Coordinates of C-alpha atoms in Angstrom, one line a residue:
X1 CA -24.6 -14.5 -37.3
X2 CA -24.3 -12.8 -40.7
X3 CA -21.3 -13.3 -43.0
X4 CA -20.3 -9.7 -42.4
X5 CA -20.3 -10.2 -38.6
X6 CA -18.3 -13.4 -39.0
X7 CA -15.7 -11.6 -41.1
X8 CA -15.5 -8.8 -38.5
X9 CA -14.9 -11.3 -35.7
X10 CA -12.3 -13.1 -37.7
X11 CA -10.4 -9.9 -38.4
X12 CA -10.5 -9.0 -34.7
X13 CA -9.3 -12.4 -33.7
X14 CA -6.5 -12.4 -36.2
X15 CA -5.3 -8.9 -35.1
X16 CA -5.3 -10.0 -31.4
X17 CA -3.1 -13.0 -32.1
X18 CA -0.3 -10.8 -33.3
X19 CA 0.3 -9.3 -29.8
X20 CA 0.0 -12.4 -27.7
X21 CA 3.5 -12.1 -26.4
X22 CA 3.0 -8.6 -25.0
X23 CA 0.8 -7.6 -22.1
X24 CA 0.4 -5.2 -19.2
X25 CA -0.3 -5.9 -15.5
X26 CA -1.5 -3.1 -13.1
X27 CA -0.4 -2.9 -9.5
X28 CA -2.4 -0.6 -7.2
X29 CA -2.7 0.0 -3.5
X30 CA -6.1 -1.1 -2.1
X31 CA -6.4 1.1 1.0
X32 CA -5.4 4.7 1.7
X33 CA -1.8 4.6 0.4
X34 CA 1.6 3.7 1.9
X35 CA 0.9 0.0 1.6
X36 CA 4.4 -0.8 0.4
X37 CA 3.8 -0.9 -3.3
X38 CA 7.4 -0.1 -4.2
X39 CA 8.6 -3.1 -2.3
X40 CA 6.3 -5.4 -4.4
X41 CA 7.3 -3.6 -7.6
X42 CA 10.9 -4.2 -6.7
X43 CA 10.3 -7.9 -6.2
X44 CA 8.3 -8.3 -9.4
X45 CA 10.3 -6.0 -11.7
X46 CA 12.6 -8.8 -13.0
X47 CA 9.7 -10.3 -14.9
X48 CA 8.8 -7.1 -16.8
X49 CA 10.5 -5.1 -19.5
X50 CA 8.9 -1.7 -18.6
X51 CA 7.8 -0.3 -15.3
X52 CA 5.4 2.6 -15.8
X53 CA 3.7 5.3 -13.8
X54 CA 0.3 6.5 -14.9
X55 CA -1.0 9.0 -12.2
X56 CA 0.0 11.2 -9.4
X57 CA 3.0 13.4 -8.8
X58 CA 5.6 14.3 -6.2
X59 CA 3.1 13.7 -3.3
X60 CA 3.6 10.0 -3.7
X61 CA 6.6 8.7 -1.8
X62 CA 7.8 5.2 -2.5
X63 CA 10.6 4.0 -0.2
X64 CA 12.8 1.1 -1.4
X65 CA 15.4 -0.7 0.7
X66 CA 18.2 -2.0 -1.6
X67 CA 21.8 -3.3 -1.3
X68 CA 22.8 0.2 -2.5
X69 CA 20.9 1.9 0.3
X70 CA 17.4 3.3 1.0
X71 CA 15.8 5.8 -1.3
X72 CA 12.4 7.5 -1.4
X73 CA 11.2 7.9 -5.0
X74 CA 8.4 10.4 -5.5
X75 CA 8.0 10.4 -9.3
X76 CA 10.3 7.8 -10.8
X77 CA 9.0 4.3 -11.2
X78 CA 10.2 1.9 -8.6
X79 CA 12.1 -0.3 -11.0
X80 CA 15.1 2.0 -11.1
X81 CA 17.3 -0.7 -9.5
X82 CA 16.6 -3.2 -12.2
X83 CA 18.9 -2.1 -15.1
X84 CA 17.2 -4.4 -17.6
X85 CA 13.9 -2.5 -17.3
X86 CA 12.8 0.6 -19.1
X87 CA 11.0 3.2 -17.1
X88 CA 8.0 5.2 -18.3
X89 CA 6.1 8.2 -16.8
X90 CA 2.8 8.6 -18.6
X91 CA 0.7 11.6 -19.6
X92 CA -1.6 11.0 -16.6
X93 CA 1.2 12.2 -14.2
X94 CA 1.8 15.6 -12.9
X95 CA 5.5 16.4 -13.1
X96 CA 7.3 18.6 -10.6
X97 CA 10.4 19.2 -12.7
X98 CA 12.6 20.4 -9.8
X99 CA 11.9 17.3 -7.7
X100 CA 12.2 14.9 -10.6
X101 CA 15.6 16.4 -11.6
X102 CA 16.7 16.0 -8.0
X103 CA 15.7 12.3 -8.0
X104 CA 17.6 11.7 -11.2
X105 CA 20.7 13.4 -9.9
X106 CA 20.4 11.6 -6.5
X107 CA 20.4 8.2 -8.4
X108 CA 23.3 9.4 -10.5
X109 CA 25.3 10.1 -7.3
X110 CA 24.5 6.5 -6.3
X111 CA 26.1 5.3 -9.6
X112 CA 22.7 4.5 -11.3
X113 CA 22.3 6.0 -14.8
X114 CA 18.9 6.3 -16.4
X115 CA 20.2 7.2 -19.8
X116 CA 18.4 5.2 -22.5
X117 CA 16.0 3.7 -19.9
X118 CA 13.8 6.6 -18.7
X119 CA 11.0 7.9 -21.0
X120 CA 8.7 10.7 -19.9
X121 CA 5.6 11.6 -21.9
X122 CA 5.8 15.0 -23.4
X123 CA 2.1 15.4 -22.5
X124 CA 2.6 14.9 -18.7
X125 CA 1.1 17.9 -16.8
X126 CA 3.7 20.4 -15.5
X127 CA 3.5 21.6 -11.9
X128 CA 4.2 25.3 -11.8
X129 CA 5.1 27.7 -9.0
X130 CA 1.6 29.2 -8.7
X131 CA 0.2 25.7 -8.3
X132 CA 2.4 25.2 -5.2
X133 CA 1.3 28.5 -3.8
X134 CA -2.4 27.7 -4.3
X135 CA -2.0 24.2 -2.8
X136 CA -0.2 25.5 0.3
X137 CA -2.9 28.0 1.0
X138 CA -5.7 25.4 0.7
X139 CA -4.0 22.3 2.0
X140 CA -5.4 22.4 5.5
X141 CA -9.0 21.7 4.4
X142 CA -8.3 18.4 2.8
X143 CA -4.9 17.5 4.2
X144 CA -2.8 17.6 1.0
X145 CA 1.0 17.7 1.0
X146 CA 1.1 21.2 -0.5
X147 CA 3.1 20.1 -3.6
X148 CA 0.8 21.7 -6.1
X149 CA -0.6 18.5 -7.6
X150 CA -4.3 19.3 -7.2
X151 CA -4.0 22.8 -8.7
X152 CA -1.9 21.4 -11.5
X153 CA -4.7 18.9 -12.5
X154 CA -7.3 21.7 -12.0
X155 CA -5.4 23.9 -14.6
X156 CA -5.2 20.9 -16.9
X157 CA -9.0 20.9 -17.0
X158 CA -9.4 24.7 -16.9
X159 CA -6.9 25.2 -19.8
X160 CA -7.0 29.0 -19.8
X161 CA -7.2 31.6 -17.1
X162 CA -7.5 35.3 -17.8
X163 CA -6.8 34.6 -21.5
X164 CA -3.5 32.8 -20.5
X165 CA -2.9 29.1 -21.1
X166 CA -2.3 27.4 -17.8
X167 CA -2.4 23.7 -18.7
X168 CA 1.3 23.5 -19.6
X169 CA 2.9 20.2 -20.3
X170 CA 6.5 18.9 -19.8
X171 CA 7.0 19.1 -23.6
X172 CA 6.3 22.8 -23.5
X173 CA 9.1 23.4 -21.0
X174 CA 11.7 21.2 -22.8
X175 CA 10.9 22.2 -26.3
X176 CA 10.0 25.9 -25.8
X177 CA 11.9 26.7 -22.6
X178 CA 12.0 30.6 -22.7
X179 CA 8.4 31.0 -23.6
X180 CA 7.2 28.5 -21.0
X181 CA 9.3 30.1 -18.2
X182 CA 7.9 33.5 -19.2
X183 CA 4.3 32.1 -19.1
X184 CA 4.9 30.7 -15.6
X185 CA 6.3 34.0 -14.4
X186 CA 3.3 35.9 -15.9
X187 CA 0.7 33.7 -14.1
X188 CA 2.6 33.8 -10.8
X189 CA 3.0 37.6 -10.9
X190 CA -0.7 38.0 -11.8
X191 CA -1.7 35.8 -8.8
X192 CA 0.5 37.7 -6.4
X193 CA -0.8 41.1 -7.7
X194 CA -4.4 40.0 -7.4
X195 CA -3.8 39.1 -3.8
X196 CA -2.1 42.4 -2.9
X197 CA 1.4 41.1 -3.0
X198 CA 0.9 38.9 0.1
X199 CA 2.8 35.7 -0.7
X200 CA 5.0 34.3 2.0
X201 CA 6.7 32.0 -0.5
X202 CA 7.6 34.7 -3.1
X203 CA 11.3 34.3 -2.7
X204 CA 11.2 30.5 -2.8
X205 CA 8.9 30.4 -5.9
X206 CA 11.0 33.0 -7.7
X207 CA 14.1 30.8 -7.1
X208 CA 12.3 27.9 -8.7
X209 CA 11.8 29.9 -11.8
X210 CA 15.4 31.0 -11.9
X211 CA 16.5 27.3 -11.6
X212 CA 14.4 26.1 -14.5
X213 CA 17.1 26.2 -17.2
X214 CA 19.3 23.9 -15.1
X215 CA 16.3 21.6 -14.4
X216 CA 15.3 21.5 -18.1
X217 CA 18.9 20.6 -19.0
X218 CA 18.7 17.5 -16.7
X219 CA 15.3 16.4 -17.9
X220 CA 15.6 17.0 -21.7
X221 CA 17.3 13.7 -22.6
X222 CA 14.4 11.7 -21.2
X223 CA 11.5 13.5 -23.0
X224 CA 9.4 11.1 -25.1
X225 CA 7.4 12.9 -27.7
X226 CA 6.1 9.7 -29.3
X227 CA 2.7 9.0 -27.9
X228 CA 2.7 5.4 -29.1
X229 CA 6.1 4.5 -27.6
X230 CA 4.7 2.2 -25.0
X231 CA 2.2 0.7 -27.4
X232 CA 4.9 -0.2 -29.9
X233 CA 7.0 -1.8 -27.1
X234 CA 4.1 -4.1 -26.1
X235 CA 3.2 -4.9 -29.7
X236 CA 6.7 -6.1 -30.1
X237 CA 6.3 -8.4 -27.1
X238 CA 7.2 -6.1 -24.2
X239 CA 5.8 -6.8 -20.7
X240 CA 4.6 -3.8 -18.8
X241 CA 4.0 -3.4 -15.1
X242 CA 2.0 -0.3 -14.2
X243 CA 2.6 1.2 -10.8
X244 CA -0.2 3.2 -9.2
X245 CA 0.4 6.2 -7.0
X246 CA -1.7 6.7 -3.8
X247 CA -4.5 4.1 -3.7
X248 CA -8.0 3.2 -4.9
X249 CA -9.8 4.6 -1.8
X250 CA -8.4 8.0 -2.6
X251 CA -9.5 8.1 -6.2
X252 CA -10.7 11.6 -7.2
X253 CA -14.1 10.2 -8.3
X254 CA -14.4 6.9 -6.5
X255 CA -13.2 8.0 -3.1
X256 CA -15.0 9.9 -0.3
X257 CA -15.3 13.5 -1.4
X258 CA -13.6 15.8 -0.8
X259 CA -11.0 13.9 1.1
X260 CA -9.3 12.3 -1.9
X261 CA -6.3 12.8 -4.1
X262 CA -6.5 14.8 -7.3
X263 CA -5.9 12.0 -9.8
X264 CA -7.6 8.7 -10.8
X265 CA -6.0 5.9 -8.8
X266 CA -8.2 2.9 -9.9
X267 CA -6.5 0.2 -12.1
X268 CA -8.7 1.0 -15.1
X269 CA -7.1 4.4 -15.4
X270 CA -3.6 2.9 -16.0
X271 CA -4.5 2.6 -19.7
X272 CA -5.5 6.3 -20.0
X273 CA -2.8 7.9 -17.9
X274 CA -0.2 5.3 -19.0
X275 CA -0.8 5.7 -22.8
X276 CA -1.5 2.1 -23.6
X277 CA -4.7 0.6 -25.2
X278 CA -6.6 -1.5 -22.6
X279 CA -6.7 -4.6 -24.8
X280 CA -3.2 -5.4 -23.5
X281 CA -4.4 -5.8 -19.9
X282 CA -3.6 -9.2 -18.4
X283 CA -4.3 -8.9 -14.6
X284 CA -4.7 -6.6 -11.6
X285 CA -2.4 -6.9 -8.6
X286 CA -3.4 -5.4 -5.3
X287 CA -1.2 -4.4 -2.3
X288 CA -2.5 -3.9 1.2
X289 CA -1.0 -3.8 4.7
X290 CA -2.0 -5.4 7.9
X291 CA -1.4 -2.3 9.9
X292 CA -3.6 0.2 8.1
X293 CA -2.9 3.9 8.0
X294 CA -4.2 7.1 6.4
X295 CA -2.5 10.5 6.0
X296 CA -4.7 13.6 5.9
X297 CA -8.3 14.1 6.6
X298 CA -11.3 11.9 5.7
X299 CA -13.3 8.9 6.8
X300 CA -11.4 5.9 8.3
X301 CA -13.9 3.4 9.7
X302 CA -11.3 1.1 11.4
X303 CA -9.2 3.9 12.9
X304 CA -7.9 3.2 16.4
X305 CA -9.1 6.2 18.5
X306 CA -11.6 7.3 15.9
X307 CA -12.1 11.1 15.6
X308 CA -9.7 11.8 18.5
X309 CA -7.0 10.1 16.5
X310 CA -7.9 12.1 13.3
X311 CA -7.8 15.4 15.3
X312 CA -4.5 14.5 17.0
X313 CA -2.7 13.6 13.7
X314 CA -4.0 16.8 12.0
X315 CA -2.8 19.0 14.8
X316 CA 0.5 17.2 14.9
X317 CA 1.0 17.7 11.2
X318 CA 0.2 21.4 11.6
X319 CA 2.7 21.9 14.4
X320 CA 5.3 19.6 12.7
X321 CA 5.2 16.9 15.4
X322 CA 6.6 13.8 13.9
X323 CA 8.7 10.7 14.7
X324 CA 11.3 12.5 16.9
X325 CA 8.8 14.4 19.0
X326 CA 6.6 11.4 19.6
X327 CA 9.6 9.3 20.6
X328 CA 10.5 12.0 23.2
X329 CA 6.9 12.1 24.6
X330 CA 5.8 8.5 24.7
X331 CA 6.8 5.0 25.6
X332 CA 5.2 2.7 23.0
X333 CA 5.4 -0.3 25.2
X334 CA 3.4 1.5 27.9
X335 CA 0.9 2.8 25.4
X336 CA 0.4 -0.6 23.8
X337 CA -1.0 -2.0 27.1
X338 CA -3.5 0.9 27.5
X339 CA -7.2 0.3 27.4
X340 CA -7.6 3.4 25.1
X341 CA -7.5 2.5 21.4
X342 CA -5.9 5.9 20.7
X343 CA -2.9 5.0 22.8
X344 CA -2.7 1.6 21.0
X345 CA -2.7 3.4 17.7
X346 CA 0.0 5.8 18.7
X347 CA 2.1 2.9 19.9
X348 CA 1.7 1.0 16.7
X349 CA 2.6 4.1 14.7
X350 CA 5.8 4.4 16.6
X351 CA 6.7 0.7 16.6
X352 CA 6.0 0.3 12.9
X353 CA 7.3 3.6 11.5
X354 CA 4.0 4.9 10.2
X355 CA 5.1 8.4 9.3
X356 CA 4.8 10.2 5.9
X357 CA 7.7 9.4 3.5
X358 CA 7.9 12.9 2.2
X359 CA 6.5 14.9 5.0
X360 CA 7.2 13.0 8.2
X361 CA 3.6 13.5 9.3
X362 CA 2.2 11.0 11.7
X363 CA -0.2 8.6 10.0
X364 CA -3.6 7.7 11.4
X365 CA -3.6 4.0 12.4
X366 CA -6.4 1.5 12.0
X367 CA -7.0 -2.2 12.4
X368 CA -7.0 -4.5 9.4
X369 CA -10.3 -3.9 7.6
X370 CA -11.1 -7.0 5.6
X371 CA -14.7 -5.7 4.8
X372 CA -13.4 -2.7 3.0
X373 CA -10.6 -4.7 1.3
X374 CA -13.1 -7.2 0.0
X375 CA -15.3 -4.4 -1.4
X376 CA -12.3 -3.0 -3.3
X377 CA -11.3 -6.5 -4.6
X378 CA -14.7 -7.1 -6.0
X379 CA -15.3 -3.6 -7.5
X380 CA -12.0 -3.6 -9.4
X381 CA -11.7 -7.3 -10.1
X382 CA -8.4 -7.7 -8.3
X383 CA -6.8 -11.0 -9.2
X384 CA -4.4 -11.4 -6.3
X385 CA -3.2 -9.4 -3.2
X386 CA 0.1 -8.9 -1.5
X387 CA -0.3 -8.2 2.3
X388 CA 2.5 -6.3 3.8
X389 CA 3.5 -5.7 7.5
X390 CA 2.1 -9.0 8.6
X391 CA 5.1 -9.3 11.0
X392 CA 3.9 -6.1 12.7
X393 CA 0.8 -7.9 13.9
X394 CA 3.0 -9.4 16.7
X395 CA 2.6 -6.1 18.6
X396 CA -1.1 -6.8 19.2
X397 CA -0.1 -9.8 21.3
X398 CA 1.4 -7.4 23.8
X399 CA -1.8 -5.3 23.9
X400 CA -5.1 -5.8 25.7
X401 CA -6.5 -7.3 22.5
X402 CA -4.6 -10.5 23.1
X403 CA -4.9 -11.3 19.4
X404 CA -5.3 -9.6 16.0
X405 CA -8.3 -7.4 15.7
X406 CA -9.9 -7.4 12.3
X407 CA -13.0 -5.7 10.9
X408 CA -14.9 -8.4 8.9
X409 CA -18.3 -7.0 8.0
X410 CA -19.7 -3.7 6.8
X411 CA -23.4 -2.8 7.5
X412 CA -24.6 -0.8 4.6
X413 CA -27.7 0.2 6.5
X414 CA -25.6 2.0 9.1
X415 CA -23.6 4.1 6.7
X416 CA -20.7 1.6 6.4
X417 CA -19.8 1.5 10.1
X418 CA -18.4 -1.8 11.4
X419 CA -21.1 -4.3 12.3
X420 CA -18.7 -7.0 13.4
X421 CA -15.2 -6.9 14.9
X422 CA -13.3 -10.1 15.4
X423 CA -10.2 -10.9 17.4
X424 CA -8.2 -13.5 15.5
X425 CA -6.4 -15.6 18.0
X426 CA -5.0 -18.3 15.7
X427 CA -1.9 -16.4 14.7
X428 CA 1.2 -16.6 17.0
X429 CA 4.5 -14.8 17.2
X430 CA 6.4 -18.1 16.7
X431 CA 4.3 -18.8 13.6
X432 CA 5.3 -15.4 12.1
X433 CA 9.0 -16.0 13.0
X434 CA 9.0 -19.5 11.5
X435 CA 7.4 -18.2 8.2
X436 CA 10.4 -16.0 7.4
X437 CA 12.1 -18.8 5.6
X438 CA 9.1 -19.2 3.3
X439 CA 7.6 -22.2 5.0
X440 CA 4.1 -21.5 6.4
X441 CA 3.1 -23.6 9.5
X442 CA -0.5 -24.4 10.2
X443 CA -1.1 -21.2 12.2
X444 CA 0.2 -18.9 9.5
X445 CA -1.6 -20.9 6.8
X446 CA -4.8 -20.6 8.8
X447 CA -4.4 -16.8 9.0
X448 CA -3.7 -16.6 5.2
X449 CA -6.9 -18.6 4.5
X450 CA -8.9 -16.5 6.9
X451 CA -7.9 -13.3 5.0
X452 CA -8.6 -14.9 1.6
X453 CA -12.1 -16.0 2.7
X454 CA -13.0 -12.5 3.7
X455 CA -11.5 -10.6 0.8
X456 CA -12.4 -13.1 -2.0
X457 CA -9.0 -13.2 -3.6
X458 CA -5.8 -15.2 -3.1
X459 CA -2.8 -13.8 -1.3
X460 CA 0.2 -13.9 -3.6
X461 CA 2.7 -13.0 -0.9
X462 CA 3.0 -11.6 2.7
X463 CA 5.5 -9.0 4.0
X464 CA 7.4 -10.1 7.1
X465 CA 9.9 -7.2 7.1
X466 CA 10.9 -4.1 5.1
X467 CA 13.9 -5.7 3.4
X468 CA 13.7 -7.6 0.1
X469 CA 14.1 -10.9 1.9
X470 CA 11.1 -10.1 4.1
X471 CA 8.6 -10.8 1.2
X472 CA 7.4 -14.4 1.3
X473 CA 5.9 -15.6 -1.9
X474 CA 2.8 -17.8 -1.7
X475 CA 2.8 -18.8 -5.3
X476 CA 2.5 -22.5 -4.3
X477 CA -0.2 -21.7 -1.7
X478 CA -3.6 -22.9 -3.0
X479 CA -6.0 -20.0 -3.2
X480 CA -9.3 -20.3 -1.2
X481 CA -11.4 -17.3 -2.1
X482 CA -14.8 -16.9 -0.6
X483 CA -17.7 -18.1 -2.9
X484 CA -19.7 -15.3 -4.4
X485 CA -22.5 -14.3 -2.1
X486 CA -21.0 -15.8 1.1
X487 CA -21.7 -13.8 4.2
X488 CA -18.6 -12.6 5.8
X489 CA -17.9 -13.0 9.5

C-alpha cells in the first residue's frame, strides 16, 4: 500500500467516525404486499427519531390499530402516533395531494398534529388528474388501483409531452401554485380533446383541479426544500427507520413483468428515494405473513386454487364483490372443510380479513412459501424477519390439511414451480394460544426454528393478532439460520 493510499484510507476512516451515532434501518415487505408492515413500524418507532417513506404513493394502504382508533394511512409514514418521531416523505414517492391533505386533516380531527414533525421533499413526484384518468383506463391489464401512480412515474421519466413539461413535483405546486394548476389543466384538456372528449371522469377530475388551492394551503407548511435535511439529521446522531411501500416481489425491475408496481421496492432504493447517503445503512428488516396474499394479476406459485383463484378475484374486483358480498354468499367454516383448495383459500380470506385496505378487493390467498421467502432474504441480505398472522394458521387445523401446509423448495428447472410441499404438524392451537403472553413452548419454538432453517434468517417477532399486544418479540430467541448451501426440505 502506498503512502497516498494509506492517507486516503485514514481520511475515510476519520470521516466515518464522526457519524457513528447516526444510522438508518430499512423495513420492507418480503412478499406481495399487505404483510402488516405498519404494525411492525408502530412497534419499533419508539427506538427511532425519524420514520421515512421512500417509494410508492396512495396505492399503499397501511392500517394501524391504536388506542385512538384504527386508521388506514396511504402516504404518511406509520409513525404518526409516536409524537417524538419526525416524519419524512422522500423524493422517491408519488404524492397524491388531495389524498395526503385528507389524511392530515383526518389525523387533525383525531387530535394529532403534524406541525413541526412532517417534512415532505419538494422533489416528490406530483400525481395529476390526467395520471388518474390514464391509470383507470389501463388498470385492468395489470390490476392496478387506478390511483395514477404508474402514469405519474412514467411522466417523471418522460419529462416533456407535446412540448409541455409533465414531470411536476410537489414543490412546483406549493411554490408556483397558479402556474402549476394551469399546466395540469392544459395537459388534461389536451388529453380529453385528443380522445374526442370521451372521459367518463371529466367532472370528477375538474373538481380536483378546483380544489387544489385548498389542498395546497393544507400541505404548504410541510414542504421541505432542503435536499440534505435527512442527511443533516443523521449526521447529528439521528436514527432513521425507512418504511417501504408495497413489497420486494413487486419491484418495478426485480418483480415479474409486467405484473409489478411502478416504483422500486427493494431495500437498496431507500437511500435513493429517501434522500440519504447509503453509508448510513445499518440493517435490513423484513416483514412477511403466514397467510400469504396478492392483489392484482401476476404469478403466485403457492396460491390456493391456482389460476381459478386468480380469475375469480379479478372478476370479483371488476364487479365490486368484496367482504360483504362474500359473507352473504359463503360459509367459511363449510368452505374450510372442502377438498378444493379454491374453497379453502376463500375461507381463509374471509376468516382472516384479506381484502384490500383502500379498495376492498378480495386478495388472492396462498400457503406460506418459505422457498420464495428464503430467496428474497438471500438476495437482499435481510438481517431479520417479522412473521405476522401466525395466529391465523389455526384455521388450517379445521381443514383437510390437518396441519400447516408450507412450500419449502423451488425447482429452478421447472420454472420455479413447487417441487416439495410439506404439512407441518408440529404446531398446535394450544401452542399458539399459550404464546400470546410472550412465552414460547416447545411446539411454537419448533415452528419458529423450522421457519428460520428454511429462510436463512432469524425471526425477530411473530404476530399473534392485529392489535399492538399481539406482536411477540423473539429478541431473546437464539437464531438458527440454515447454513449456506444447505438443501431445503
